[in-house]
mmCIF file with all atom_site columns, C-alpha atoms in Angstrom:
data_model
loop_
_atom_site.group_PDB
_atom_site.id
_atom_site.type_symbol
_atom_site.label_atom_id
_atom_site.label_alt_id
_atom_site.label_comp_id
_atom_site.label_asym_id
_atom_site.label_entity_id
_atom_site.label_seq_id
_atom_site.pdbx_PDB_ins_code
_atom_site.Cartn_x
_atom_site.Cartn_y
_atom_site.Cartn_z
_atom_site.occupancy
_atom_site.B_iso_or_equiv
_atom_site.pdbx_formal_charge
_atom_site.auth_seq_id
_atom_site.auth_comp_id
_atom_site.auth_asym_id
_atom_site.auth_atom_id
_atom_site.pdbx_PDB_model_num
ATOM 1   C CA . UNK A 1 1   ? -98.859  -5.767  18.804  1.00 66.00 ? 19  UNK A CA 1
ATOM 2   C CA . UNK A 1 2   ? -95.351  -4.608  19.839  1.00 64.00 ? 20  UNK A CA 1
ATOM 3   C CA . UNK A 1 3   ? -95.369  -2.357  16.429  1.00 59.00 ? 21  UNK A CA 1
ATOM 4   C CA . UNK A 1 4   ? -91.472  -0.556  17.560  1.00 63.00 ? 22  UNK A CA 1
ATOM 5   C CA . UNK A 1 5   ? -89.831  -3.443  18.561  1.00 74.00 ? 23  UNK A CA 1
ATOM 6   C CA . UNK A 1 6   ? -87.322  -4.679  16.440  1.00 80.00 ? 24  UNK A CA 1
ATOM 7   C CA . UNK A 1 7   ? -86.096  -7.144  15.322  1.00 82.00 ? 25  UNK A CA 1
ATOM 8   C CA . UNK A 1 8   ? -82.859  -8.070  14.267  1.00 88.00 ? 26  UNK A CA 1
ATOM 9   C CA . UNK A 1 9   ? -83.186  -10.793 10.474  1.00 90.00 ? 27  UNK A CA 1
ATOM 10  C CA . UNK A 1 10  ? -81.279  -11.672 8.476   1.00 91.00 ? 28  UNK A CA 1
ATOM 11  C CA . UNK A 1 11  ? -81.117  -9.704  5.284   1.00 91.00 ? 29  UNK A CA 1
ATOM 12  C CA . UNK A 1 12  ? -80.259  -6.382  9.069   1.00 92.00 ? 30  UNK A CA 1
ATOM 13  C CA . UNK A 1 13  ? -77.331  -8.881  10.069  1.00 94.00 ? 31  UNK A CA 1
ATOM 14  C CA . UNK A 1 14  ? -76.524  -9.386  6.065   1.00 93.00 ? 32  UNK A CA 1
ATOM 15  C CA . UNK A 1 15  ? -76.544  -5.129  5.613   1.00 93.00 ? 33  UNK A CA 1
ATOM 16  C CA . UNK A 1 16  ? -74.351  -4.783  9.702   1.00 95.00 ? 34  UNK A CA 1
ATOM 17  C CA . UNK A 1 17  ? -71.946  -7.191  7.955   1.00 95.00 ? 35  UNK A CA 1
ATOM 18  C CA . UNK A 1 18  ? -72.363  -4.845  4.686   1.00 95.00 ? 36  UNK A CA 1
ATOM 19  C CA . UNK A 1 19  ? -71.284  -2.172  6.935   1.00 96.00 ? 37  UNK A CA 1
ATOM 20  C CA . UNK A 1 20  ? -68.667  -3.805  8.676   1.00 96.00 ? 38  UNK A CA 1
ATOM 21  C CA . UNK A 1 21  ? -66.219  -4.321  5.610   1.00 95.00 ? 39  UNK A CA 1
ATOM 22  C CA . UNK A 1 22  ? -66.867  -1.087  4.041   1.00 96.00 ? 40  UNK A CA 1
ATOM 23  C CA . UNK A 1 23  ? -65.027  0.374   7.330   1.00 95.00 ? 41  UNK A CA 1
ATOM 24  C CA . UNK A 1 24  ? -62.548  -2.624  7.273   1.00 95.00 ? 42  UNK A CA 1
ATOM 25  C CA . UNK A 1 25  ? -62.058  -1.783  4.330   1.00 92.00 ? 43  UNK A CA 1
ATOM 26  C CA . UNK A 1 26  ? -60.166  2.250   4.854   1.00 90.00 ? 44  UNK A CA 1
ATOM 27  C CA . UNK A 1 27  ? -57.479  2.620   3.128   1.00 88.00 ? 45  UNK A CA 1
ATOM 28  C CA . UNK A 1 28  ? -58.663  0.190   0.118   1.00 90.00 ? 46  UNK A CA 1
ATOM 29  C CA . UNK A 1 29  ? -59.302  2.150   -3.467  1.00 91.00 ? 47  UNK A CA 1
ATOM 30  C CA . UNK A 1 30  ? -62.633  0.917   -3.059  1.00 93.00 ? 48  UNK A CA 1
ATOM 31  C CA . UNK A 1 31  ? -65.062  1.118   -1.055  1.00 94.00 ? 49  UNK A CA 1
ATOM 32  C CA . UNK A 1 32  ? -68.403  0.963   -2.651  1.00 96.00 ? 50  UNK A CA 1
ATOM 33  C CA . UNK A 1 33  ? -70.725  -1.460  -1.392  1.00 97.00 ? 51  UNK A CA 1
ATOM 34  C CA . UNK A 1 34  ? -74.434  -2.439  -3.155  1.00 97.00 ? 52  UNK A CA 1
ATOM 35  C CA . UNK A 1 35  ? -77.424  -3.702  -1.332  1.00 95.00 ? 53  UNK A CA 1
ATOM 36  C CA . UNK A 1 36  ? -80.967  -4.257  -3.273  1.00 94.00 ? 54  UNK A CA 1
ATOM 37  C CA . UNK A 1 37  ? -83.953  -6.326  -2.811  1.00 91.00 ? 55  UNK A CA 1
ATOM 38  C CA . UNK A 1 38  ? -87.832  -6.161  -3.531  1.00 88.00 ? 56  UNK A CA 1
ATOM 39  C CA . UNK A 1 39  ? -89.489  -3.698  -0.829  1.00 82.00 ? 57  UNK A CA 1
ATOM 40  C CA . UNK A 1 40  ? -91.632  -5.160  2.509   1.00 76.00 ? 58  UNK A CA 1
ATOM 41  C CA . UNK A 1 41  ? -88.004  -6.411  2.883   1.00 80.00 ? 59  UNK A CA 1
ATOM 42  C CA . UNK A 1 42  ? -87.040  -4.432  5.934   1.00 80.00 ? 60  UNK A CA 1
ATOM 43  C CA . UNK A 1 43  ? -84.646  -2.330  4.409   1.00 84.00 ? 61  UNK A CA 1
ATOM 44  C CA . UNK A 1 44  ? -85.506  0.999   5.699   1.00 83.00 ? 62  UNK A CA 1
ATOM 45  C CA . UNK A 1 45  ? -85.565  0.465   8.943   1.00 84.00 ? 63  UNK A CA 1
ATOM 46  C CA . UNK A 1 46  ? -82.361  -1.983  9.088   1.00 90.00 ? 64  UNK A CA 1
ATOM 47  C CA . UNK A 1 47  ? -80.961  1.252   7.348   1.00 93.00 ? 65  UNK A CA 1
ATOM 48  C CA . UNK A 1 48  ? -81.828  3.205   10.563  1.00 93.00 ? 66  UNK A CA 1
ATOM 49  C CA . UNK A 1 49  ? -81.111  1.536   12.323  1.00 94.00 ? 67  UNK A CA 1
ATOM 50  C CA . UNK A 1 50  ? -77.093  0.621   10.838  1.00 96.00 ? 68  UNK A CA 1
ATOM 51  C CA . UNK A 1 51  ? -77.118  5.020   10.388  1.00 96.00 ? 69  UNK A CA 1
ATOM 52  C CA . UNK A 1 52  ? -77.134  5.402   15.005  1.00 96.00 ? 70  UNK A CA 1
ATOM 53  C CA . UNK A 1 53  ? -74.931  2.058   15.220  1.00 96.00 ? 71  UNK A CA 1
ATOM 54  C CA . UNK A 1 54  ? -71.857  2.502   13.127  1.00 97.00 ? 72  UNK A CA 1
ATOM 55  C CA . UNK A 1 55  ? -73.009  7.081   13.062  1.00 97.00 ? 73  UNK A CA 1
ATOM 56  C CA . UNK A 1 56  ? -73.117  7.270   9.178   1.00 97.00 ? 74  UNK A CA 1
ATOM 57  C CA . UNK A 1 57  ? -75.211  9.085   7.063   1.00 98.00 ? 75  UNK A CA 1
ATOM 58  C CA . UNK A 1 58  ? -78.585  8.501   5.984   1.00 98.00 ? 76  UNK A CA 1
ATOM 59  C CA . UNK A 1 59  ? -79.545  10.492  2.655   1.00 98.00 ? 77  UNK A CA 1
ATOM 60  C CA . UNK A 1 60  ? -83.008  9.360   0.415   1.00 97.00 ? 78  UNK A CA 1
ATOM 61  C CA . UNK A 1 61  ? -82.103  10.028  -3.063  1.00 97.00 ? 79  UNK A CA 1
ATOM 62  C CA . UNK A 1 62  ? -84.252  12.423  -4.889  1.00 96.00 ? 80  UNK A CA 1
ATOM 63  C CA . UNK A 1 63  ? -86.614  12.154  -8.390  1.00 92.00 ? 81  UNK A CA 1
ATOM 64  C CA . UNK A 1 64  ? -85.705  16.155  -8.452  1.00 94.00 ? 82  UNK A CA 1
ATOM 65  C CA . UNK A 1 65  ? -82.150  16.327  -7.085  1.00 96.00 ? 83  UNK A CA 1
ATOM 66  C CA . UNK A 1 66  ? -79.364  17.286  -9.208  1.00 94.00 ? 84  UNK A CA 1
ATOM 67  C CA . UNK A 1 67  ? -75.855  18.445  -8.759  1.00 95.00 ? 85  UNK A CA 1
ATOM 68  C CA . UNK A 1 68  ? -75.690  20.118  -6.714  1.00 93.00 ? 86  UNK A CA 1
ATOM 69  C CA . UNK A 1 69  ? -79.319  19.725  -4.381  1.00 93.00 ? 87  UNK A CA 1
ATOM 70  C CA . UNK A 1 70  ? -77.416  15.944  -3.542  1.00 96.00 ? 88  UNK A CA 1
ATOM 71  C CA . UNK A 1 71  ? -74.651  17.926  -2.531  1.00 96.00 ? 89  UNK A CA 1
ATOM 72  C CA . UNK A 1 72  ? -76.556  20.419  -0.684  1.00 94.00 ? 90  UNK A CA 1
ATOM 73  C CA . UNK A 1 73  ? -77.899  17.807  1.182   1.00 95.00 ? 91  UNK A CA 1
ATOM 74  C CA . UNK A 1 74  ? -74.933  15.251  2.440   1.00 97.00 ? 92  UNK A CA 1
ATOM 75  C CA . UNK A 1 75  ? -73.200  18.516  3.104   1.00 96.00 ? 93  UNK A CA 1
ATOM 76  C CA . UNK A 1 76  ? -75.673  20.069  5.358   1.00 95.00 ? 94  UNK A CA 1
ATOM 77  C CA . UNK A 1 77  ? -76.334  16.137  6.884   1.00 96.00 ? 95  UNK A CA 1
ATOM 78  C CA . UNK A 1 78  ? -72.301  16.419  8.138   1.00 96.00 ? 96  UNK A CA 1
ATOM 79  C CA . UNK A 1 79  ? -72.299  19.325  8.953   1.00 95.00 ? 97  UNK A CA 1
ATOM 80  C CA . UNK A 1 80  ? -70.930  21.874  5.548   1.00 92.00 ? 98  UNK A CA 1
ATOM 81  C CA . UNK A 1 81  ? -72.740  25.311  5.234   1.00 83.00 ? 99  UNK A CA 1
ATOM 82  C CA . UNK A 1 82  ? -73.925  25.895  1.736   1.00 78.00 ? 100 UNK A CA 1
ATOM 83  C CA . UNK A 1 83  ? -72.069  26.430  -0.866  1.00 78.00 ? 101 UNK A CA 1
ATOM 84  C CA . UNK A 1 84  ? -74.174  27.298  -4.984  1.00 76.00 ? 102 UNK A CA 1
ATOM 85  C CA . UNK A 1 85  ? -70.453  25.972  -6.808  1.00 86.00 ? 103 UNK A CA 1
ATOM 86  C CA . UNK A 1 86  ? -70.650  22.243  -6.587  1.00 89.00 ? 104 UNK A CA 1
ATOM 87  C CA . UNK A 1 87  ? -67.298  21.561  -7.470  1.00 92.00 ? 105 UNK A CA 1
ATOM 88  C CA . UNK A 1 88  ? -66.438  24.470  -4.154  1.00 93.00 ? 106 UNK A CA 1
ATOM 89  C CA . UNK A 1 89  ? -68.714  22.475  -2.278  1.00 94.00 ? 107 UNK A CA 1
ATOM 90  C CA . UNK A 1 90  ? -67.495  18.643  -3.122  1.00 96.00 ? 108 UNK A CA 1
ATOM 91  C CA . UNK A 1 91  ? -63.907  19.016  -2.726  1.00 96.00 ? 109 UNK A CA 1
ATOM 92  C CA . UNK A 1 92  ? -65.222  21.139  1.174   1.00 96.00 ? 110 UNK A CA 1
ATOM 93  C CA . UNK A 1 93  ? -67.413  17.642  1.855   1.00 97.00 ? 111 UNK A CA 1
ATOM 94  C CA . UNK A 1 94  ? -64.111  15.856  0.449   1.00 97.00 ? 112 UNK A CA 1
ATOM 95  C CA . UNK A 1 95  ? -61.987  17.350  3.253   1.00 96.00 ? 113 UNK A CA 1
ATOM 96  C CA . UNK A 1 96  ? -64.707  16.873  5.856   1.00 96.00 ? 114 UNK A CA 1
ATOM 97  C CA . UNK A 1 97  ? -64.899  13.171  5.698   1.00 97.00 ? 115 UNK A CA 1
ATOM 98  C CA . UNK A 1 98  ? -60.910  12.871  5.115   1.00 96.00 ? 116 UNK A CA 1
ATOM 99  C CA . UNK A 1 99  ? -60.897  14.865  8.684   1.00 96.00 ? 117 UNK A CA 1
ATOM 100 C CA . UNK A 1 100 ? -64.188  12.863  10.615  1.00 96.00 ? 118 UNK A CA 1
ATOM 101 C CA . UNK A 1 101 ? -64.358  9.580   8.281   1.00 96.00 ? 119 UNK A CA 1
ATOM 102 C CA . UNK A 1 102 ? -68.234  8.084   8.422   1.00 96.00 ? 120 UNK A CA 1
ATOM 103 C CA . UNK A 1 103 ? -70.106  6.156   5.747   1.00 97.00 ? 121 UNK A CA 1
ATOM 104 C CA . UNK A 1 104 ? -72.304  7.531   3.832   1.00 98.00 ? 122 UNK A CA 1
ATOM 105 C CA . UNK A 1 105 ? -76.020  5.807   2.837   1.00 98.00 ? 123 UNK A CA 1
ATOM 106 C CA . UNK A 1 106 ? -77.645  6.271   0.250   1.00 98.00 ? 124 UNK A CA 1
ATOM 107 C CA . UNK A 1 107 ? -81.161  4.672   -0.132  1.00 97.00 ? 125 UNK A CA 1
ATOM 108 C CA . UNK A 1 108 ? -84.249  4.145   -3.371  1.00 96.00 ? 126 UNK A CA 1
ATOM 109 C CA . UNK A 1 109 ? -80.246  4.855   -5.442  1.00 97.00 ? 127 UNK A CA 1
ATOM 110 C CA . UNK A 1 110 ? -81.904  3.082   -8.488  1.00 96.00 ? 128 UNK A CA 1
ATOM 111 C CA . UNK A 1 111 ? -83.532  6.604   -8.536  1.00 96.00 ? 129 UNK A CA 1
ATOM 112 C CA . UNK A 1 112 ? -80.618  9.032   -10.199 1.00 96.00 ? 130 UNK A CA 1
ATOM 113 C CA . UNK A 1 113 ? -79.943  6.575   -12.530 1.00 95.00 ? 131 UNK A CA 1
ATOM 114 C CA . UNK A 1 114 ? -80.824  7.157   -16.060 1.00 90.00 ? 132 UNK A CA 1
ATOM 115 C CA . UNK A 1 115 ? -81.200  11.171  -16.148 1.00 90.00 ? 133 UNK A CA 1
ATOM 116 C CA . UNK A 1 116 ? -79.588  12.120  -13.126 1.00 92.00 ? 134 UNK A CA 1
ATOM 117 C CA . UNK A 1 117 ? -76.386  9.627   -12.992 1.00 95.00 ? 135 UNK A CA 1
ATOM 118 C CA . UNK A 1 118 ? -74.439  12.616  -12.374 1.00 96.00 ? 136 UNK A CA 1
ATOM 119 C CA . UNK A 1 119 ? -74.961  12.454  -9.293  1.00 97.00 ? 137 UNK A CA 1
ATOM 120 C CA . UNK A 1 120 ? -73.949  8.424   -9.240  1.00 97.00 ? 138 UNK A CA 1
ATOM 121 C CA . UNK A 1 121 ? -70.765  10.397  -10.737 1.00 96.00 ? 139 UNK A CA 1
ATOM 122 C CA . UNK A 1 122 ? -70.546  13.275  -8.179  1.00 97.00 ? 140 UNK A CA 1
ATOM 123 C CA . UNK A 1 123 ? -70.225  10.654  -5.065  1.00 97.00 ? 141 UNK A CA 1
ATOM 124 C CA . UNK A 1 124 ? -68.410  8.313   -7.241  1.00 96.00 ? 142 UNK A CA 1
ATOM 125 C CA . UNK A 1 125 ? -65.757  11.826  -7.380  1.00 97.00 ? 143 UNK A CA 1
ATOM 126 C CA . UNK A 1 126 ? -66.531  11.535  -3.385  1.00 97.00 ? 144 UNK A CA 1
ATOM 127 C CA . UNK A 1 127 ? -65.288  8.007   -2.965  1.00 97.00 ? 145 UNK A CA 1
ATOM 128 C CA . UNK A 1 128 ? -62.238  8.141   -4.838  1.00 95.00 ? 146 UNK A CA 1
ATOM 129 C CA . UNK A 1 129 ? -60.758  12.310  -3.778  1.00 96.00 ? 147 UNK A CA 1
ATOM 130 C CA . UNK A 1 130 ? -61.554  10.878  -0.050  1.00 96.00 ? 148 UNK A CA 1
ATOM 131 C CA . UNK A 1 131 ? -61.901  6.955   -0.113  1.00 95.00 ? 149 UNK A CA 1
ATOM 132 C CA . UNK A 1 132 ? -65.097  7.794   1.513   1.00 97.00 ? 150 UNK A CA 1
ATOM 133 C CA . UNK A 1 133 ? -66.497  4.322   1.830   1.00 97.00 ? 151 UNK A CA 1
ATOM 134 C CA . UNK A 1 134 ? -71.124  4.623   0.339   1.00 98.00 ? 152 UNK A CA 1
ATOM 135 C CA . UNK A 1 135 ? -73.427  1.752   0.899   1.00 97.00 ? 153 UNK A CA 1
ATOM 136 C CA . UNK A 1 136 ? -75.985  2.481   -2.435  1.00 97.00 ? 154 UNK A CA 1
ATOM 137 C CA . UNK A 1 137 ? -79.213  1.027   -1.650  1.00 96.00 ? 155 UNK A CA 1
ATOM 138 C CA . UNK A 1 138 ? -81.829  0.156   -4.253  1.00 95.00 ? 156 UNK A CA 1
ATOM 139 C CA . UNK A 1 139 ? -84.453  -2.204  -5.476  1.00 94.00 ? 157 UNK A CA 1
ATOM 140 C CA . UNK A 1 140 ? -84.381  -5.587  -7.010  1.00 93.00 ? 158 UNK A CA 1
ATOM 141 C CA . UNK A 1 141 ? -83.094  -4.422  -10.578 1.00 95.00 ? 159 UNK A CA 1
ATOM 142 C CA . UNK A 1 142 ? -80.736  -2.051  -9.373  1.00 96.00 ? 160 UNK A CA 1
ATOM 143 C CA . UNK A 1 143 ? -77.678  -4.377  -9.831  1.00 96.00 ? 161 UNK A CA 1
ATOM 144 C CA . UNK A 1 144 ? -78.364  -5.085  -13.002 1.00 95.00 ? 162 UNK A CA 1
ATOM 145 C CA . UNK A 1 145 ? -78.802  -1.749  -14.906 1.00 95.00 ? 163 UNK A CA 1
ATOM 146 C CA . UNK A 1 146 ? -75.959  -0.563  -12.762 1.00 95.00 ? 164 UNK A CA 1
ATOM 147 C CA . UNK A 1 147 ? -74.085  -3.197  -14.459 1.00 94.00 ? 165 UNK A CA 1
ATOM 148 C CA . UNK A 1 148 ? -74.909  -1.255  -17.385 1.00 93.00 ? 166 UNK A CA 1
ATOM 149 C CA . UNK A 1 149 ? -72.357  1.368   -16.193 1.00 94.00 ? 167 UNK A CA 1
ATOM 150 C CA . UNK A 1 150 ? -69.236  -0.828  -15.657 1.00 92.00 ? 168 UNK A CA 1
ATOM 151 C CA . UNK A 1 151 ? -67.028  2.050   -14.885 1.00 90.00 ? 169 UNK A CA 1
ATOM 152 C CA . UNK A 1 152 ? -68.611  2.901   -12.212 1.00 94.00 ? 170 UNK A CA 1
ATOM 153 C CA . UNK A 1 153 ? -69.548  -1.074  -10.890 1.00 94.00 ? 171 UNK A CA 1
ATOM 154 C CA . UNK A 1 154 ? -66.427  -1.798  -11.182 1.00 92.00 ? 172 UNK A CA 1
ATOM 155 C CA . UNK A 1 155 ? -65.586  0.420   -8.041  1.00 91.00 ? 173 UNK A CA 1
ATOM 156 C CA . UNK A 1 156 ? -68.178  -2.190  -5.396  1.00 95.00 ? 174 UNK A CA 1
ATOM 157 C CA . UNK A 1 157 ? -66.547  -4.816  -2.988  1.00 94.00 ? 175 UNK A CA 1
ATOM 158 C CA . UNK A 1 158 ? -69.945  -5.877  -1.618  1.00 94.00 ? 176 UNK A CA 1
ATOM 159 C CA . UNK A 1 159 ? -73.199  -6.423  -2.519  1.00 95.00 ? 177 UNK A CA 1
ATOM 160 C CA . UNK A 1 160 ? -76.083  -7.353  -0.016  1.00 95.00 ? 178 UNK A CA 1
ATOM 161 C CA . UNK A 1 161 ? -79.666  -9.112  -1.913  1.00 93.00 ? 179 UNK A CA 1
ATOM 162 C CA . UNK A 1 162 ? -82.043  -8.709  0.120   1.00 91.00 ? 180 UNK A CA 1
ATOM 163 C CA . UNK A 1 163 ? -83.950  -11.993 0.392   1.00 88.00 ? 181 UNK A CA 1
ATOM 164 C CA . UNK A 1 164 ? -87.643  -13.462 0.701   1.00 87.00 ? 182 UNK A CA 1
ATOM 165 C CA . UNK A 1 165 ? -88.263  -13.734 3.947   1.00 89.00 ? 183 UNK A CA 1
ATOM 166 C CA . UNK A 1 166 ? -87.277  -17.014 5.782   1.00 92.00 ? 184 UNK A CA 1
ATOM 167 C CA . UNK A 1 167 ? -88.997  -19.224 8.815   1.00 94.00 ? 185 UNK A CA 1
ATOM 168 C CA . UNK A 1 168 ? -86.878  -18.231 11.144  1.00 94.00 ? 186 UNK A CA 1
ATOM 169 C CA . UNK A 1 169 ? -87.602  -15.192 10.271  1.00 93.00 ? 187 UNK A CA 1
ATOM 170 C CA . UNK A 1 170 ? -91.666  -15.206 10.162  1.00 94.00 ? 188 UNK A CA 1
ATOM 171 C CA . UNK A 1 171 ? -91.550  -16.572 12.866  1.00 94.00 ? 189 UNK A CA 1
ATOM 172 C CA . UNK A 1 172 ? -89.920  -14.114 14.757  1.00 92.00 ? 190 UNK A CA 1
ATOM 173 C CA . UNK A 1 173 ? -92.545  -11.233 13.864  1.00 92.00 ? 191 UNK A CA 1
ATOM 174 C CA . UNK A 1 174 ? -95.263  -13.555 14.848  1.00 94.00 ? 192 UNK A CA 1
ATOM 175 C CA . UNK A 1 175 ? -94.035  -14.181 18.431  1.00 93.00 ? 193 UNK A CA 1
ATOM 176 C CA . UNK A 1 176 ? -94.963  -9.957  18.903  1.00 91.00 ? 194 UNK A CA 1
ATOM 177 C CA . UNK A 1 177 ? -98.414  -10.978 18.309  1.00 92.00 ? 195 UNK A CA 1
ATOM 178 C CA . UNK A 1 178 ? -100.237 -10.706 22.047  1.00 90.00 ? 196 UNK A CA 1
ATOM 179 C CA . UNK A 1 179 ? -102.024 -13.807 19.810  1.00 93.00 ? 197 UNK A CA 1
ATOM 180 C CA . UNK A 1 180 ? -99.815  -17.609 19.930  1.00 94.00 ? 198 UNK A CA 1
ATOM 181 C CA . UNK A 1 181 ? -99.824  -17.522 15.823  1.00 95.00 ? 199 UNK A CA 1
ATOM 182 C CA . UNK A 1 182 ? -99.485  -21.398 15.081  1.00 96.00 ? 200 UNK A CA 1
ATOM 183 C CA . UNK A 1 183 ? -96.791  -23.472 13.040  1.00 96.00 ? 201 UNK A CA 1
ATOM 184 C CA . UNK A 1 184 ? -99.265  -24.099 10.334  1.00 96.00 ? 202 UNK A CA 1
ATOM 185 C CA . UNK A 1 185 ? -100.447 -19.928 9.495   1.00 96.00 ? 203 UNK A CA 1
ATOM 186 C CA . UNK A 1 186 ? -96.368  -18.551 10.565  1.00 96.00 ? 204 UNK A CA 1
ATOM 187 C CA . UNK A 1 187 ? -95.880  -20.581 7.069   1.00 96.00 ? 205 UNK A CA 1
ATOM 188 C CA . UNK A 1 188 ? -98.950  -19.697 5.129   1.00 96.00 ? 206 UNK A CA 1
ATOM 189 C CA . UNK A 1 189 ? -97.839  -16.120 6.113   1.00 95.00 ? 207 UNK A CA 1
ATOM 190 C CA . UNK A 1 190 ? -93.983  -16.904 4.568   1.00 93.00 ? 208 UNK A CA 1
ATOM 191 C CA . UNK A 1 191 ? -95.429  -18.225 1.591   1.00 92.00 ? 209 UNK A CA 1
ATOM 192 C CA . UNK A 1 192 ? -98.336  -16.195 0.773   1.00 92.00 ? 210 UNK A CA 1
ATOM 193 C CA . UNK A 1 193 ? -96.986  -12.744 2.135   1.00 88.00 ? 211 UNK A CA 1
ATOM 194 C CA . UNK A 1 194 ? -93.835  -12.476 1.588   1.00 77.00 ? 212 UNK A CA 1
ATOM 195 C CA . UNK A 1 195 ? -93.328  -8.935  3.307   1.00 82.00 ? 213 UNK A CA 1
ATOM 196 C CA . UNK A 1 196 ? -93.215  -7.840  6.789   1.00 86.00 ? 214 UNK A CA 1
ATOM 197 C CA . UNK A 1 197 ? -95.221  -5.222  6.420   1.00 84.00 ? 215 UNK A CA 1
ATOM 198 C CA . UNK A 1 198 ? -98.419  -6.242  5.460   1.00 88.00 ? 216 UNK A CA 1
ATOM 199 C CA . UNK A 1 199 ? -97.101  -9.379  7.889   1.00 92.00 ? 217 UNK A CA 1
ATOM 200 C CA . UNK A 1 200 ? -97.586  -7.038  10.680  1.00 90.00 ? 218 UNK A CA 1
ATOM 201 C CA . UNK A 1 201 ? -100.872 -5.246  9.452   1.00 90.00 ? 219 UNK A CA 1
ATOM 202 C CA . UNK A 1 202 ? -102.581 -8.962  8.764   1.00 94.00 ? 220 UNK A CA 1
ATOM 203 C CA . UNK A 1 203 ? -101.375 -9.051  12.801  1.00 94.00 ? 221 UNK A CA 1
ATOM 204 C CA . UNK A 1 204 ? -103.199 -5.982  14.035  1.00 93.00 ? 222 UNK A CA 1
ATOM 205 C CA . UNK A 1 205 ? -105.527 -7.006  11.714  1.00 93.00 ? 223 UNK A CA 1
ATOM 206 C CA . UNK A 1 206 ? -106.530 -10.315 13.528  1.00 93.00 ? 224 UNK A CA 1
ATOM 207 C CA . UNK A 1 207 ? -105.710 -9.317  17.395  1.00 93.00 ? 225 UNK A CA 1
ATOM 208 C CA . UNK A 1 208 ? -108.304 -6.668  17.115  1.00 92.00 ? 226 UNK A CA 1
ATOM 209 C CA . UNK A 1 209 ? -110.878 -9.914  15.217  1.00 91.00 ? 227 UNK A CA 1
ATOM 210 C CA . UNK A 1 210 ? -110.149 -12.679 18.212  1.00 93.00 ? 228 UNK A CA 1
ATOM 211 C CA . UNK A 1 211 ? -110.677 -9.723  21.047  1.00 91.00 ? 229 UNK A CA 1
ATOM 212 C CA . UNK A 1 212 ? -114.224 -9.178  18.869  1.00 89.00 ? 230 UNK A CA 1
ATOM 213 C CA . UNK A 1 213 ? -115.059 -12.463 19.086  1.00 86.00 ? 231 UNK A CA 1
ATOM 214 C CA . UNK A 1 214 ? -113.857 -15.654 20.227  1.00 81.00 ? 232 UNK A CA 1
ATOM 215 C CA . UNK A 1 215 ? -112.058 -17.211 16.757  1.00 87.00 ? 233 UNK A CA 1
ATOM 216 C CA . UNK A 1 216 ? -109.993 -20.215 19.298  1.00 88.00 ? 234 UNK A CA 1
ATOM 217 C CA . UNK A 1 217 ? -106.334 -20.834 18.082  1.00 93.00 ? 235 UNK A CA 1
ATOM 218 C CA . UNK A 1 218 ? -104.911 -18.683 16.019  1.00 95.00 ? 236 UNK A CA 1
ATOM 219 C CA . UNK A 1 219 ? -104.361 -21.377 13.156  1.00 95.00 ? 237 UNK A CA 1
ATOM 220 C CA . UNK A 1 220 ? -104.739 -20.529 9.691   1.00 95.00 ? 238 UNK A CA 1
ATOM 221 C CA . UNK A 1 221 ? -107.819 -22.636 9.755   1.00 94.00 ? 239 UNK A CA 1
ATOM 222 C CA . UNK A 1 222 ? -109.851 -20.051 11.943  1.00 93.00 ? 240 UNK A CA 1
ATOM 223 C CA . UNK A 1 223 ? -107.310 -16.955 10.270  1.00 94.00 ? 241 UNK A CA 1
ATOM 224 C CA . UNK A 1 224 ? -109.029 -17.931 7.289   1.00 93.00 ? 242 UNK A CA 1
ATOM 225 C CA . UNK A 1 225 ? -112.490 -18.086 9.072   1.00 91.00 ? 243 UNK A CA 1
ATOM 226 C CA . UNK A 1 226 ? -111.827 -14.393 9.894   1.00 90.00 ? 244 UNK A CA 1
ATOM 227 C CA . UNK A 1 227 ? -111.327 -13.081 7.726   1.00 90.00 ? 245 UNK A CA 1
ATOM 228 C CA . UNK A 1 228 ? -108.748 -11.064 7.665   1.00 88.00 ? 246 UNK A CA 1
ATOM 229 C CA . UNK A 1 229 ? -107.033 -11.582 4.643   1.00 85.00 ? 247 UNK A CA 1
ATOM 230 C CA . UNK A 1 230 ? -109.907 -10.229 3.245   1.00 77.00 ? 248 UNK A CA 1
ATOM 231 C CA . UNK A 1 231 ? -112.119 -7.869  5.747   1.00 58.00 ? 249 UNK A CA 1
ATOM 232 C CA . UNK A 1 232 ? -114.827 -10.497 5.243   1.00 44.00 ? 250 UNK A CA 1
ATOM 233 C CA . UNK A 1 233 ? -116.334 -13.033 7.506   1.00 46.00 ? 251 UNK A CA 1
#
């Protein structure tokens, strides 16, 4: 299986559209997007690809971030030398992003709710002061949790919900395999494993089993018979 080949899934296309809208919104007072969904649906890989495509800035939020360390991380990403004065750092970031506009993507931004909400407030200040586009990405509950902060949530102009893997996307993933995976097994993967990482790992295990033993066609019956899911035959 070609694990390195990237597939433009429906979720990827949704994220691509969201970033395009944020870029096109230049000059509008509100330029924040929110993307949310369960793990294993390709969020991280999609963000890396789109960061390259749009020359965006991608940061992954950390549990240990304070306002100062978050601004330091953003400053370093856009080439600003660190200063230990948070307000000075924020102003310099705004100046740089006005001069060279870029979309700022914060992955795992839901980590910044609760005790670290001041970090999101600092990002909001950058958004407001410099008309800077931000895309905040988090888990399934992120949107509802952020609604508790109405003044922040009201700035979001685009919502992208990562959906479960469609049958069309699963077919694309299965076509990466060295095996010809039959339609009944593709459908089983969609119903049983709505997680790209899990499916890719199962296909790799299938390929190993099929290389060692002649299990016949790669359908659901032989998948079960080979014990790929639980490691037993």
